[in-house]
PDB file of N, CA and C in Angstrom:
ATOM      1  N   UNK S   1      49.636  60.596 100.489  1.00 89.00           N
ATOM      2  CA  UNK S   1      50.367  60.198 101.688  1.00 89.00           C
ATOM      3  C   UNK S   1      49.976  61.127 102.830  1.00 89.00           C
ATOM      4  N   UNK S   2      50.169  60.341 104.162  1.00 94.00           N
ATOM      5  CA  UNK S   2      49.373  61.069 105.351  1.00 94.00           C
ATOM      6  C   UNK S   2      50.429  61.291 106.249  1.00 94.00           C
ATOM      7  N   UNK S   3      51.215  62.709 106.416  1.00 96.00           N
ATOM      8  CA  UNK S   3      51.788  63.413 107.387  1.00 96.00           C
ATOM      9  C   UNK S   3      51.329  63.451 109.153  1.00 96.00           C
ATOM     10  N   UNK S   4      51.790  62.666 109.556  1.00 98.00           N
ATOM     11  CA  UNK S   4      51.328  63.293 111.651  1.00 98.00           C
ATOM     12  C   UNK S   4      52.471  63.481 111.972  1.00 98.00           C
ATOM     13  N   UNK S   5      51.957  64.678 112.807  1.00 97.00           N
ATOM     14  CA  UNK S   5      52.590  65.530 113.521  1.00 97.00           C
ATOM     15  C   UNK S   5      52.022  65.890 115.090  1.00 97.00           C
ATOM     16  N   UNK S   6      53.662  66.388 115.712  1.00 98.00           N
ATOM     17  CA  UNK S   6      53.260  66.419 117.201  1.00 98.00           C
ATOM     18  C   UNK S   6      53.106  68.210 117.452  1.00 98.00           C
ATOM     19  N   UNK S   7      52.243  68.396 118.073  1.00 98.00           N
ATOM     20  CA  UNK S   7      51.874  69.785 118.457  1.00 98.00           C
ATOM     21  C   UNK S   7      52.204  69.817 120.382  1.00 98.00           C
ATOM     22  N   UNK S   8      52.968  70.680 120.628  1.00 98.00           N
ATOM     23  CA  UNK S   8      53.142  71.086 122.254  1.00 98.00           C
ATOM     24  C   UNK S   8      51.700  72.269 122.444  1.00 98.00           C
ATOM     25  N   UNK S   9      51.581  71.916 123.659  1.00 98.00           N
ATOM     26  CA  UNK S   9      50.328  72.794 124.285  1.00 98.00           C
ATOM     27  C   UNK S   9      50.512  73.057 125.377  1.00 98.00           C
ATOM     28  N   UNK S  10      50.489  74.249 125.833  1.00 98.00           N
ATOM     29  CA  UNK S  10      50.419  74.558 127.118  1.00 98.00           C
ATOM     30  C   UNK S  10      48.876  74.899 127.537  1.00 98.00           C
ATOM     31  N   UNK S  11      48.179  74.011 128.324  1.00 97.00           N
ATOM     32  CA  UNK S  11      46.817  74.095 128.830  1.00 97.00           C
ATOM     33  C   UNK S  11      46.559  74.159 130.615  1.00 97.00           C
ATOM     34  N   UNK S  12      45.436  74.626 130.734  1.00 97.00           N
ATOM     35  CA  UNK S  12      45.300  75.285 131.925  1.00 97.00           C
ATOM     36  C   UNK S  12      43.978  74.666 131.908  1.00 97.00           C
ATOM     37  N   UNK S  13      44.035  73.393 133.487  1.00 94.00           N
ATOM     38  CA  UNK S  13      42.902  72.539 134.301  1.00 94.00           C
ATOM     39  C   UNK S  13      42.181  73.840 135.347  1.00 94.00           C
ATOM     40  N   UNK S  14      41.740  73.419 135.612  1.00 95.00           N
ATOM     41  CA  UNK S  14      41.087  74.193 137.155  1.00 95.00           C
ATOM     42  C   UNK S  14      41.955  73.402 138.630  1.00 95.00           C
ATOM     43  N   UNK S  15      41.604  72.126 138.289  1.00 94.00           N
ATOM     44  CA  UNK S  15      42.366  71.618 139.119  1.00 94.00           C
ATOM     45  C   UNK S  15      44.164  71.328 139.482  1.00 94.00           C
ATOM     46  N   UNK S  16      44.390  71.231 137.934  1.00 90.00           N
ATOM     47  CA  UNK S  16      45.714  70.834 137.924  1.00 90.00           C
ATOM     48  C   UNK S  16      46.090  72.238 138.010  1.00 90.00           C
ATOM     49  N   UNK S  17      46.054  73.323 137.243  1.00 96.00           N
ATOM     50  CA  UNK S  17      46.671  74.615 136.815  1.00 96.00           C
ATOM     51  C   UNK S  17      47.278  74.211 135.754  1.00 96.00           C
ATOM     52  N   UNK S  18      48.156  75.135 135.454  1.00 97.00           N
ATOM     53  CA  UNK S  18      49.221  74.815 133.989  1.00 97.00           C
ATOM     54  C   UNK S  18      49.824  73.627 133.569  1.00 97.00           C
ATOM     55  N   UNK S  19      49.446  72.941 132.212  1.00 97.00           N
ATOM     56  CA  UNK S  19      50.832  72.284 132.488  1.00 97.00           C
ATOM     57  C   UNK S  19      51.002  71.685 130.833  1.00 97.00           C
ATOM     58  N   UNK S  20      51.353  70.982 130.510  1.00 98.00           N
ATOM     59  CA  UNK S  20      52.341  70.966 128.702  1.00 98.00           C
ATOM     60  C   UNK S  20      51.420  69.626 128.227  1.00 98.00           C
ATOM     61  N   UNK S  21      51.321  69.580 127.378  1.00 98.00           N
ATOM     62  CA  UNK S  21      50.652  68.649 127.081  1.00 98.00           C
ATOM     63  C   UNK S  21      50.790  68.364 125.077  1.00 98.00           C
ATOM     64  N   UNK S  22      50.763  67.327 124.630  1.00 99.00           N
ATOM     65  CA  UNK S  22      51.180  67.427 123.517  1.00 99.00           C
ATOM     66  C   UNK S  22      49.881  66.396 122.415  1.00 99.00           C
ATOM     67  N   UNK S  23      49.864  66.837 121.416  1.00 98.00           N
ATOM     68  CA  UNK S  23      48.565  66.482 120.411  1.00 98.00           C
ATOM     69  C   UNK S  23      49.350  66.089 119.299  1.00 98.00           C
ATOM     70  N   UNK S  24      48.316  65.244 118.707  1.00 98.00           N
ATOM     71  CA  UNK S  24      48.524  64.529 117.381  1.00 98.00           C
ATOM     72  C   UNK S  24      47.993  65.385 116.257  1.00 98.00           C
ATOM     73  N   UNK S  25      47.909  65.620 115.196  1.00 97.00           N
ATOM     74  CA  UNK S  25      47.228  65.695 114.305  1.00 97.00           C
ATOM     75  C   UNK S  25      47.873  65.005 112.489  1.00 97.00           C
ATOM     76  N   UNK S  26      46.878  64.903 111.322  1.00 97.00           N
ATOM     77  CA  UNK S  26      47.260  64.695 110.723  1.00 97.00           C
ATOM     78  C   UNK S  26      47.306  65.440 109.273  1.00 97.00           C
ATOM     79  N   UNK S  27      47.919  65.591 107.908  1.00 95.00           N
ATOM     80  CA  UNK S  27      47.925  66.011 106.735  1.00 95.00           C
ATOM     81  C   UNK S  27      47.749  65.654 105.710  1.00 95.00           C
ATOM     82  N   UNK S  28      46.844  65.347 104.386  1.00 92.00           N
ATOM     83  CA  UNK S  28      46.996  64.841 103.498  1.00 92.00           C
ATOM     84  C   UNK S  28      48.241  65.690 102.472  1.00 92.00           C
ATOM     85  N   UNK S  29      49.396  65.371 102.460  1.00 89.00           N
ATOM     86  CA  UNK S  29      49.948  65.835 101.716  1.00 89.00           C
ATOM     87  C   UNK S  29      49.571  65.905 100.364  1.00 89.00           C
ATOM     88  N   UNK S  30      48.895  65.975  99.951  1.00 86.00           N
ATOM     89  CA  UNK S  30      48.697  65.852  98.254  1.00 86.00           C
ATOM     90  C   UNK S  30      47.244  66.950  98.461  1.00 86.00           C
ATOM     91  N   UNK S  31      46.452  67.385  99.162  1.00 80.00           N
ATOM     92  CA  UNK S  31      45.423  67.589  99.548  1.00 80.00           C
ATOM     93  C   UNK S  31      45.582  69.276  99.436  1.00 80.00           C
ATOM     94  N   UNK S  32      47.061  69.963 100.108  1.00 74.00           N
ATOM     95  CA  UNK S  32      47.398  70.954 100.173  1.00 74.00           C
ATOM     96  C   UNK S  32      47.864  71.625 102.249  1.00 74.00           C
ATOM     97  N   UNK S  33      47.281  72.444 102.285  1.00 73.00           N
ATOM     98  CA  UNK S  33      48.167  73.237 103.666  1.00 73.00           C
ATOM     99  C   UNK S  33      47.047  72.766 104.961  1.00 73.00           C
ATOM    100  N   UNK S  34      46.141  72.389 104.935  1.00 78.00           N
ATOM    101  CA  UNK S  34      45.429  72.563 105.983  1.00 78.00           C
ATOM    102  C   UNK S  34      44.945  71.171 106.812  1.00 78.00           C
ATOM    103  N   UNK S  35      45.360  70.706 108.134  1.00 85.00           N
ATOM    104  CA  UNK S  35      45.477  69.563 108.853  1.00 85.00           C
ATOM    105  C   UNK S  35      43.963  69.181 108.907  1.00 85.00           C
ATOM    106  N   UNK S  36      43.959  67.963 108.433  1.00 90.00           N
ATOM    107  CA  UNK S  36      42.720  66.729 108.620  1.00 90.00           C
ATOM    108  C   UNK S  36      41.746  67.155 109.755  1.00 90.00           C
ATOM    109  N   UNK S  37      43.203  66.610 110.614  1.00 95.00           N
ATOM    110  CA  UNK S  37      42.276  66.060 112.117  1.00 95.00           C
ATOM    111  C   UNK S  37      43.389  66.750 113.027  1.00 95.00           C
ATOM    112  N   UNK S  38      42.994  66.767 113.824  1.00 97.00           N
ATOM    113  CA  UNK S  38      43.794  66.848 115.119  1.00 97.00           C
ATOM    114  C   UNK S  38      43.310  66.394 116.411  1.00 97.00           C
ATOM    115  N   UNK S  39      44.045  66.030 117.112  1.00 98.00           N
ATOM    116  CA  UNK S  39      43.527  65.771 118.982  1.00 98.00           C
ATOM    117  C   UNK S  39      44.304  65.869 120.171  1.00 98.00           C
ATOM    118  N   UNK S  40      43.833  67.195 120.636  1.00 97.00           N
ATOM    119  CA  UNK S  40      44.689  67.970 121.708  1.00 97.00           C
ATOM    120  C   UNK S  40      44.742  66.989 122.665  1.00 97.00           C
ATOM    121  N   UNK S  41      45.688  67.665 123.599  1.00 96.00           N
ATOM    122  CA  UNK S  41      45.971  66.659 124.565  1.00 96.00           C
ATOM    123  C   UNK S  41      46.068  65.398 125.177  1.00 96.00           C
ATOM    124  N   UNK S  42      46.608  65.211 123.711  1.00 97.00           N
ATOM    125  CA  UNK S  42      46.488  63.162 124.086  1.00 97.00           C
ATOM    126  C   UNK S  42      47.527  62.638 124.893  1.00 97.00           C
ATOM    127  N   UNK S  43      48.633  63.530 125.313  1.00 97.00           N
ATOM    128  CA  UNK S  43      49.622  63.265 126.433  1.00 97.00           C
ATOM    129  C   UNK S  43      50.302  64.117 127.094  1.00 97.00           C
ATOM    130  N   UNK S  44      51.120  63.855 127.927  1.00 97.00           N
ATOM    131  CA  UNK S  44      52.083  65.040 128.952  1.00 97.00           C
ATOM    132  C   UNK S  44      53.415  64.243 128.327  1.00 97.00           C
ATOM    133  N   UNK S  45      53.191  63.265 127.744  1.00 98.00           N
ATOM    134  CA  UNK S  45      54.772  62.422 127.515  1.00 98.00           C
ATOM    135  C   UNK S  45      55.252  62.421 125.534  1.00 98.00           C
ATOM    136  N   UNK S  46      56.163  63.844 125.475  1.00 98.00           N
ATOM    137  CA  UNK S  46      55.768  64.167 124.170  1.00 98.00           C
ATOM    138  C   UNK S  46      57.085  62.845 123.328  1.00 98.00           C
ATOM    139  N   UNK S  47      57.793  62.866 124.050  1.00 98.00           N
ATOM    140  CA  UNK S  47      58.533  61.384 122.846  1.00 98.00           C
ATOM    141  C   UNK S  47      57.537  60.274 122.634  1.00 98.00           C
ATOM    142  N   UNK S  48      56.807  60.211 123.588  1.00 98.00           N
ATOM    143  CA  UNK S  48      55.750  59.062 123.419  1.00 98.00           C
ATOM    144  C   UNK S  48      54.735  59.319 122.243  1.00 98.00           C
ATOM    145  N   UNK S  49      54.627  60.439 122.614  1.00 98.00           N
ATOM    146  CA  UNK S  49      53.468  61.229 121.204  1.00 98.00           C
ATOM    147  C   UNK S  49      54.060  61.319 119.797  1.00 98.00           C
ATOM    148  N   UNK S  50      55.244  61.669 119.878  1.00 99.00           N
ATOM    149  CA  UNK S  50      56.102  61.805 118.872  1.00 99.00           C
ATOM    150  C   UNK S  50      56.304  60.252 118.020  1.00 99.00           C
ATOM    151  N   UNK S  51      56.814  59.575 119.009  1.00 98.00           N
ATOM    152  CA  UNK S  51      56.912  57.801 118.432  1.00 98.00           C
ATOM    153  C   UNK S  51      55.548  57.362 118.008  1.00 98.00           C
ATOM    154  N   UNK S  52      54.134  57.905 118.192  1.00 98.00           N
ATOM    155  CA  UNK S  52      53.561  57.591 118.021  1.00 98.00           C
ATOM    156  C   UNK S  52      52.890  58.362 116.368  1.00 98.00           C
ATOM    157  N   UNK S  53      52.935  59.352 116.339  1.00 98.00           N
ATOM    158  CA  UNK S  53      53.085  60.270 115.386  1.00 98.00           C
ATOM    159  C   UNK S  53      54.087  59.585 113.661  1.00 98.00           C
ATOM    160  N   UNK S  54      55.176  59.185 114.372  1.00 98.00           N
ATOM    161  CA  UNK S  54      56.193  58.052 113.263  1.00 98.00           C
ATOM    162  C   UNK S  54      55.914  57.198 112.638  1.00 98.00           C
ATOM    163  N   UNK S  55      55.001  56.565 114.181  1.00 98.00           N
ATOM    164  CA  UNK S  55      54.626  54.920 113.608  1.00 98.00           C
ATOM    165  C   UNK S  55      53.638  55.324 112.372  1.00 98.00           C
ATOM    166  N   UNK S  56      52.505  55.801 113.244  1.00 98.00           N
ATOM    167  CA  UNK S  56      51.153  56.407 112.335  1.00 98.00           C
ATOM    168  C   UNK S  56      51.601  56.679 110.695  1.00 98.00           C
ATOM    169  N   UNK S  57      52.718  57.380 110.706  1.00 98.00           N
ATOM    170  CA  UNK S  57      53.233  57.685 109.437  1.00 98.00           C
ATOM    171  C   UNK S  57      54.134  56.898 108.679  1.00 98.00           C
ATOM    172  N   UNK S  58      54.860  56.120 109.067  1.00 98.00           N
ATOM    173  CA  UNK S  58      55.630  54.900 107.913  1.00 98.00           C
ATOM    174  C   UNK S  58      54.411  54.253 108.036  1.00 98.00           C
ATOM    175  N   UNK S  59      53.825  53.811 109.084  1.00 98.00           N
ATOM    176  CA  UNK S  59      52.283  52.306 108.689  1.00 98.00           C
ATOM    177  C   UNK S  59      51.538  52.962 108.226  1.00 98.00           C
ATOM    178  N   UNK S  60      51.596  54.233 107.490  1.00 97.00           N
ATOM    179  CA  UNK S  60      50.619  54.895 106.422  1.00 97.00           C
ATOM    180  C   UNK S  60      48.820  54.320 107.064  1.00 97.00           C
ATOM    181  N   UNK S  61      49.310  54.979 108.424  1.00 98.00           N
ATOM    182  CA  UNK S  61      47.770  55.028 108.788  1.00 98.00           C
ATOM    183  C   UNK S  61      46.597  56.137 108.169  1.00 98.00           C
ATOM    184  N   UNK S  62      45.358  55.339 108.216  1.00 96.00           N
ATOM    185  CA  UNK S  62      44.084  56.297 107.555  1.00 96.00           C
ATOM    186  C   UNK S  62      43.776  57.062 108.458  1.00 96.00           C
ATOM    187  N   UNK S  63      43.534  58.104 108.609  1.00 96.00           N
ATOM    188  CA  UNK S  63      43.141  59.329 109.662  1.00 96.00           C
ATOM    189  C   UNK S  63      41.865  58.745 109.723  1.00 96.00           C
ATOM    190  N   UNK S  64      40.782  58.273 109.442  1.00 96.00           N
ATOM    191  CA  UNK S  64      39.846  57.722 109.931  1.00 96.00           C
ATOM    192  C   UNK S  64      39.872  57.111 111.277  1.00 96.00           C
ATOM    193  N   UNK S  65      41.336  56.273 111.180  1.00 98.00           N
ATOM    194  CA  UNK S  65      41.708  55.434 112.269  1.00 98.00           C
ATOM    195  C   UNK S  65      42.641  55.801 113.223  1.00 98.00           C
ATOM    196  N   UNK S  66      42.762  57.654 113.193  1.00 98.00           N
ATOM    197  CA  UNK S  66      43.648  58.200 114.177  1.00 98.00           C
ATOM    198  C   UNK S  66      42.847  57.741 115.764  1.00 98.00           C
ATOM    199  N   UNK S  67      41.776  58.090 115.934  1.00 97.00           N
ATOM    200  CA  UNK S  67      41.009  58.294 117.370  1.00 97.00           C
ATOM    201  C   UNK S  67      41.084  57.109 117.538  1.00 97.00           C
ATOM    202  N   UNK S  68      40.923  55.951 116.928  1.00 97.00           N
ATOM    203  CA  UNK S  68      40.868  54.721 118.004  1.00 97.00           C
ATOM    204  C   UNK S  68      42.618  53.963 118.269  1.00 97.00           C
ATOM    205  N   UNK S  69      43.583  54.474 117.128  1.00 98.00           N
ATOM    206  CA  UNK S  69      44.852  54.452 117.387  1.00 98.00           C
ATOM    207  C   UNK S  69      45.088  55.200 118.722  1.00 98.00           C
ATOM    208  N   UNK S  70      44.675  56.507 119.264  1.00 97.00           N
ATOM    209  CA  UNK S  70      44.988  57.000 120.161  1.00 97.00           C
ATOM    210  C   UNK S  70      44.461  56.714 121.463  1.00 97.00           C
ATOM    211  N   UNK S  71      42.948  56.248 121.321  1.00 97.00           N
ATOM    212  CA  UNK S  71      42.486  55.402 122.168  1.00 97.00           C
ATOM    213  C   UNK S  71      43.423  54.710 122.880  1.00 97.00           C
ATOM    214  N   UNK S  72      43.707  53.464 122.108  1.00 97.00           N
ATOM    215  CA  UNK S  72      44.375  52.670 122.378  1.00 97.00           C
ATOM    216  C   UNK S  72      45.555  52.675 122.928  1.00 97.00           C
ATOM    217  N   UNK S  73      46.568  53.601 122.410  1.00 95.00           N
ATOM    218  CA  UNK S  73      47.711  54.560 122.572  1.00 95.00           C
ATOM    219  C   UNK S  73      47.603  54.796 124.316  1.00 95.00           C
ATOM    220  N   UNK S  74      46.259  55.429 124.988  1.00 93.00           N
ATOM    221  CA  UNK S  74      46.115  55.542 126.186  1.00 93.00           C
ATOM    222  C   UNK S  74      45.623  54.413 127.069  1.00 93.00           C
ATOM    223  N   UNK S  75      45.387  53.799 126.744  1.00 91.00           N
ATOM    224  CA  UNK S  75      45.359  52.274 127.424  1.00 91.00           C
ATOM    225  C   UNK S  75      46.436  51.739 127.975  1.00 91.00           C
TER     226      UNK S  75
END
């Protein structure tokens, strides 16, 4: 079974300056301690990341198919 989770980030643009930003990543629980995949900054809107993080995980998504889930996610 495949664990996602939301990570907060505080990152620094040139242009923007500071600002929060929140990432996906995922776990094979059965696998042991150390995350798959991850992908920073896929939003500034972390309930959105979070709901998205949920879905990914009851629809027992394949981490193969995290990046184009998130793709899409930003569309």
């Amino acid at each position: 079974m495949y664990l996602y989770w939301v990570k907060k980030q505080r990152l620094l643009d040139p242009d923007l300056g500071e600002y929060i930003s929140f990432g996906i990543g995922v776990w094979d629980l059965r696998a042991g301690t150390k995350p798959l995949l991850f992908i920073p900054d896929a939003s500034t809107d972390g309930k959105a990341v979070l709901n998205l993080a949920i879905r990914c995980t009851l629809g027992r998504l394949d981490p193969c198919q995290l990046m184009d889930v998130v793709e899409d996610f930003l569309c």
